[in-house]
mmCIF file of C-alpha atoms and ligand atoms in Angstrom:
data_model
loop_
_atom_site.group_PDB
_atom_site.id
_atom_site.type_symbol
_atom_site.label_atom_id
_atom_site.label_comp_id
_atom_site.label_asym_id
_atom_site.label_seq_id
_atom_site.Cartn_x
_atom_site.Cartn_y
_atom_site.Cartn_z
ATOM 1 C CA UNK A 39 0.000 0.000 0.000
ATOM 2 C CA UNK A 40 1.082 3.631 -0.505
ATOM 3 C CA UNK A 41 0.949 5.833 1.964
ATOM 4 C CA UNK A 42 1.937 9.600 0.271
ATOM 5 C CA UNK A 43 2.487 11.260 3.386
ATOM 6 C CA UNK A 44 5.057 8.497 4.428
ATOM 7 C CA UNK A 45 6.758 8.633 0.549
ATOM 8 C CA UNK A 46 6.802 12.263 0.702
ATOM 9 C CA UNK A 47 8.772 12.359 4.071
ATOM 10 C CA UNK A 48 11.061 9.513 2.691
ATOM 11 C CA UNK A 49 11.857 11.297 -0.333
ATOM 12 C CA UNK A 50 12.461 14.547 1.731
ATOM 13 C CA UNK A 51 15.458 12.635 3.939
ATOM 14 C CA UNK A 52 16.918 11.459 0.581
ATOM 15 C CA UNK A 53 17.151 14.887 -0.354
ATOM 16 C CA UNK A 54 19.343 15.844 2.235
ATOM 17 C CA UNK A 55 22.196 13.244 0.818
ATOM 18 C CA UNK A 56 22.091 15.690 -2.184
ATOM 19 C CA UNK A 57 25.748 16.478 -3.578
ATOM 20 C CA UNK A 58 24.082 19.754 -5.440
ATOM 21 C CA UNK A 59 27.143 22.414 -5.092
ATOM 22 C CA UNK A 60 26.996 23.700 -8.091
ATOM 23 C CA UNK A 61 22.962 23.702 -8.885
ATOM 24 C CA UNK A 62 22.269 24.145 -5.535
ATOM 25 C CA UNK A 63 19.210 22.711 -6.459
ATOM 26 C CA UNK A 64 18.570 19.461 -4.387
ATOM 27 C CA UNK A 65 16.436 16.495 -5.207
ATOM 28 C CA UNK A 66 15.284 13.296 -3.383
ATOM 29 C CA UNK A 67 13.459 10.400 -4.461
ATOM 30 C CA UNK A 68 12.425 7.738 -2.867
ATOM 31 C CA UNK A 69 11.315 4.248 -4.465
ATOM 32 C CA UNK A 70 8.734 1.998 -2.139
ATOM 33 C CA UNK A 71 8.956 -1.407 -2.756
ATOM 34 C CA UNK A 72 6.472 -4.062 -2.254
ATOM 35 C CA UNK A 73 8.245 -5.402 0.555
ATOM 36 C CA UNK A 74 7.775 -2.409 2.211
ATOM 37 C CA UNK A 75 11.356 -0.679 2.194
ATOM 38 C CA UNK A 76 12.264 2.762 0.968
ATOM 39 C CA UNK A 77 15.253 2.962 -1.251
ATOM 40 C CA UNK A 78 16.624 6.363 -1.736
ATOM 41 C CA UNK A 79 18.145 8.298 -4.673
ATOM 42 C CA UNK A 80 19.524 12.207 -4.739
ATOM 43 C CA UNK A 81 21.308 14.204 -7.517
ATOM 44 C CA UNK A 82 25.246 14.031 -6.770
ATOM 45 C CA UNK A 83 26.818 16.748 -9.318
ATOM 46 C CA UNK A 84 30.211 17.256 -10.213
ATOM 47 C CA UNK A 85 32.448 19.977 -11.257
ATOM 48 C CA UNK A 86 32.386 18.465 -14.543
ATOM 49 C CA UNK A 87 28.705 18.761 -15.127
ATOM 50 C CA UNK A 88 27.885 16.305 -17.903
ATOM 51 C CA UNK A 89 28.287 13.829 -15.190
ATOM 52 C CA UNK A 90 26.097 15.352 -12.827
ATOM 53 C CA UNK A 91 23.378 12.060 -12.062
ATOM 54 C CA UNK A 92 19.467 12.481 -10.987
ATOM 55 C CA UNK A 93 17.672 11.506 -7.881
ATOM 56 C CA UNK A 94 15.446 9.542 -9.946
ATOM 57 C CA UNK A 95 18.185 7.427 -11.771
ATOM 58 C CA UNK A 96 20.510 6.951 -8.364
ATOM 59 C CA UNK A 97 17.098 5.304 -6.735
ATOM 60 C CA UNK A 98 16.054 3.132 -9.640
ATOM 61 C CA UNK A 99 19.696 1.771 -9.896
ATOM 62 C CA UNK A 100 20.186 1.776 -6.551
ATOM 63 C CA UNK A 101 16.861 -0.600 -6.290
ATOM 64 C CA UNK A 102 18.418 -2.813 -8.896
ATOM 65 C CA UNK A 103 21.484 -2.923 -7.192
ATOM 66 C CA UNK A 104 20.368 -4.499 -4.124
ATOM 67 C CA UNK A 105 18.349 -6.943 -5.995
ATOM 68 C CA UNK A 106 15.014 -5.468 -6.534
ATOM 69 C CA UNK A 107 13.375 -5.534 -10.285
ATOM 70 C CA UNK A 108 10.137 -4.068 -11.865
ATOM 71 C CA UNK A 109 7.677 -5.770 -10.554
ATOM 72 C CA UNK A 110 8.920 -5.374 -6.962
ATOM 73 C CA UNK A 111 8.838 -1.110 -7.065
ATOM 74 C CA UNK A 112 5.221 0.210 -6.539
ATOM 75 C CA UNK A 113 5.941 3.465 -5.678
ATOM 76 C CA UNK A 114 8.637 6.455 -6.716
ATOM 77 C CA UNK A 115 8.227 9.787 -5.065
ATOM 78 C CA UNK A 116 10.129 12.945 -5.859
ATOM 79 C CA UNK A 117 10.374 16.220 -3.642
ATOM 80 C CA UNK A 118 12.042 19.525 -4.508
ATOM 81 C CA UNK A 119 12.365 23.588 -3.209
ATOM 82 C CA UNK A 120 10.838 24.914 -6.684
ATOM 83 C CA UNK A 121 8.072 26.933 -6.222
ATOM 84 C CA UNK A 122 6.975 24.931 -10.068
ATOM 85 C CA UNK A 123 6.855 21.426 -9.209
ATOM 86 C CA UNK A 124 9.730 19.623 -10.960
ATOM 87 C CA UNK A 125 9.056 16.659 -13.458
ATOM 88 C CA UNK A 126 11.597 14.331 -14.177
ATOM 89 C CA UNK A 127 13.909 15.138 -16.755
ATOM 90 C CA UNK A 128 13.805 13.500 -20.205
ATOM 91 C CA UNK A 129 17.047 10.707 -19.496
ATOM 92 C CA UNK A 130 15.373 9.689 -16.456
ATOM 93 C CA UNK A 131 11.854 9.216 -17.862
ATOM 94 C CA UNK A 132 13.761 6.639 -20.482
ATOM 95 C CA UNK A 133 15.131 5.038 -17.664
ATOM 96 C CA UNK A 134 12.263 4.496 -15.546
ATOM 97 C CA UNK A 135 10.473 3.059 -18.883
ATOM 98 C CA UNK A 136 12.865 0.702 -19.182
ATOM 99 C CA UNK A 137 13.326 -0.191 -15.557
ATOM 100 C CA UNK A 138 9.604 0.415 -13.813
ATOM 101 C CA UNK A 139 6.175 -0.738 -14.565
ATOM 102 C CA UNK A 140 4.557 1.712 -16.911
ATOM 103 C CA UNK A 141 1.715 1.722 -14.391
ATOM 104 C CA UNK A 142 3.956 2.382 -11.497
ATOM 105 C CA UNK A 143 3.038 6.297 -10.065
ATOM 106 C CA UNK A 144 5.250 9.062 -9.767
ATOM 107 C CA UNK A 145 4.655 11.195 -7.014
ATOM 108 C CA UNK A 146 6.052 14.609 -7.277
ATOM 109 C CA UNK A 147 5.830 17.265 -4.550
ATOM 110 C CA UNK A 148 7.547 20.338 -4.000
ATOM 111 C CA UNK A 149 8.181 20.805 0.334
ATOM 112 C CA UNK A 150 5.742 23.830 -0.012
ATOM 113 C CA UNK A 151 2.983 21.570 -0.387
ATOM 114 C CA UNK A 152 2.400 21.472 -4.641
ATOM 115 C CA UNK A 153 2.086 18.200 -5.395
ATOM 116 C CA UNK A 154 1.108 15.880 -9.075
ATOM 117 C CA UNK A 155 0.990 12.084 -9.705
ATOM 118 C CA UNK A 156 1.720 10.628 -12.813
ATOM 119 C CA UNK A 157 2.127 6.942 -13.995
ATOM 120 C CA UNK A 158 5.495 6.104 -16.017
ATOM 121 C CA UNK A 159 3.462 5.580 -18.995
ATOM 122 C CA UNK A 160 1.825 9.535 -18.612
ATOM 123 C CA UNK A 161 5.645 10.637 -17.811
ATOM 124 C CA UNK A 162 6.683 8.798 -21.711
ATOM 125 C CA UNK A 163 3.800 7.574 -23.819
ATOM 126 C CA UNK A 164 4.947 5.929 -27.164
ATOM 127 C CA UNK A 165 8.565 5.179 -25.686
ATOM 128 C CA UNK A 166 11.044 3.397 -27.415
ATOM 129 C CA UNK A 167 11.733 0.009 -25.883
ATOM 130 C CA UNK A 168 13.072 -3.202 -26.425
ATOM 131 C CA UNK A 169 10.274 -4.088 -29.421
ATOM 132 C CA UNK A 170 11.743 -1.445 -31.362
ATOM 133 C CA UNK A 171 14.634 -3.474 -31.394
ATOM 134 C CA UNK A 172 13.342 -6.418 -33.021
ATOM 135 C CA UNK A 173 14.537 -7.066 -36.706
HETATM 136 N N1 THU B 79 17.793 16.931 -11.369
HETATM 137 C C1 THU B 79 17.319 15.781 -10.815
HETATM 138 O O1 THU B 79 17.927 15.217 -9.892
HETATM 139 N N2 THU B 79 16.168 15.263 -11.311
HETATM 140 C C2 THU B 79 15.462 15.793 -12.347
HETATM 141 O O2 THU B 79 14.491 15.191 -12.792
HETATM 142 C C3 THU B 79 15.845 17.084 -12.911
HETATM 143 C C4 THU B 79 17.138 17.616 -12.457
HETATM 144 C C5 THU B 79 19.033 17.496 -10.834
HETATM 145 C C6 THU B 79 20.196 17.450 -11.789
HETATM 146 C C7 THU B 79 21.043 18.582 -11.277
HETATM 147 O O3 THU B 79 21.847 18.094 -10.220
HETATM 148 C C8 THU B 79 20.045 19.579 -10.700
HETATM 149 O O4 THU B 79 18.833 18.853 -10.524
HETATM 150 C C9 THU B 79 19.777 20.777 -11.575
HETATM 151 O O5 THU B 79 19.446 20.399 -12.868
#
């Protein structure tokens, strides 16, 4: 079950672990998985900014790191200081295609209280996948 209030505050901790010194812009997100754990993901920049990595992609390899796999993530909440909620950029919506159930939700909420839910699917309809690989 997902409780928003609880995913919220999870993905406000991860936040804090943000490595954001050159954005100053900090982002956490938190992926619930059906087990019941929280696995958490921030941006961690660096000076050399084309390698600067997203909350959202940290968690979802983070997940897959310590075992976990689609069908086991129900859940991925995101929480920023914009005063415009914040959508996952473009790589990470590829990578959450590819790596989450299209019907999984994405919770985003901004610590002022703004908050939108999307499903993966919403986030990238027609995305390119594996079948576009097929000869
Ligand atoms: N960022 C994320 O972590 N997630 C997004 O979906 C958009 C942007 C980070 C990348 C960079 O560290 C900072 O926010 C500013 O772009």
């Amino acid at each position: 079950m997902i409780n928003k209030e609880e995913l919220k505050n999870e993905a406000i901790k991860a936040r804090e672990l943000s490595y954001s010194p050159y954005s100053h812009f900090k982002v956490g997100a938190a992926l619930l998985t059906k087990d019941g754990k929280y696995i958490y993901g921030a941006n961690i920049e660096n000076s050399a900014y084309g390698l600067c990595l997203c909350a959202e992609r940290n968690a979802i390899f983070g997940a897959y790191m310590q075992g976990y796999k689609k069908e086991d993530i129900i859940a991925l909440g995101l929480v920023t200081d914009s005063p415009k909620l914040a959508s996952p950029c473009g790589s990470c919506r590829q990578v959450m295609s590819e790596l989450l159930s299209h019907d999984v939700p994405v919770y985003m909420f901004t610590l002022k209280g703004e908050e939108l839910v999307k499903t993966v699917e919403e986030l990238l309809p027609y995305s390119f996948d594996s079948d576009n690989l097929d000869k």
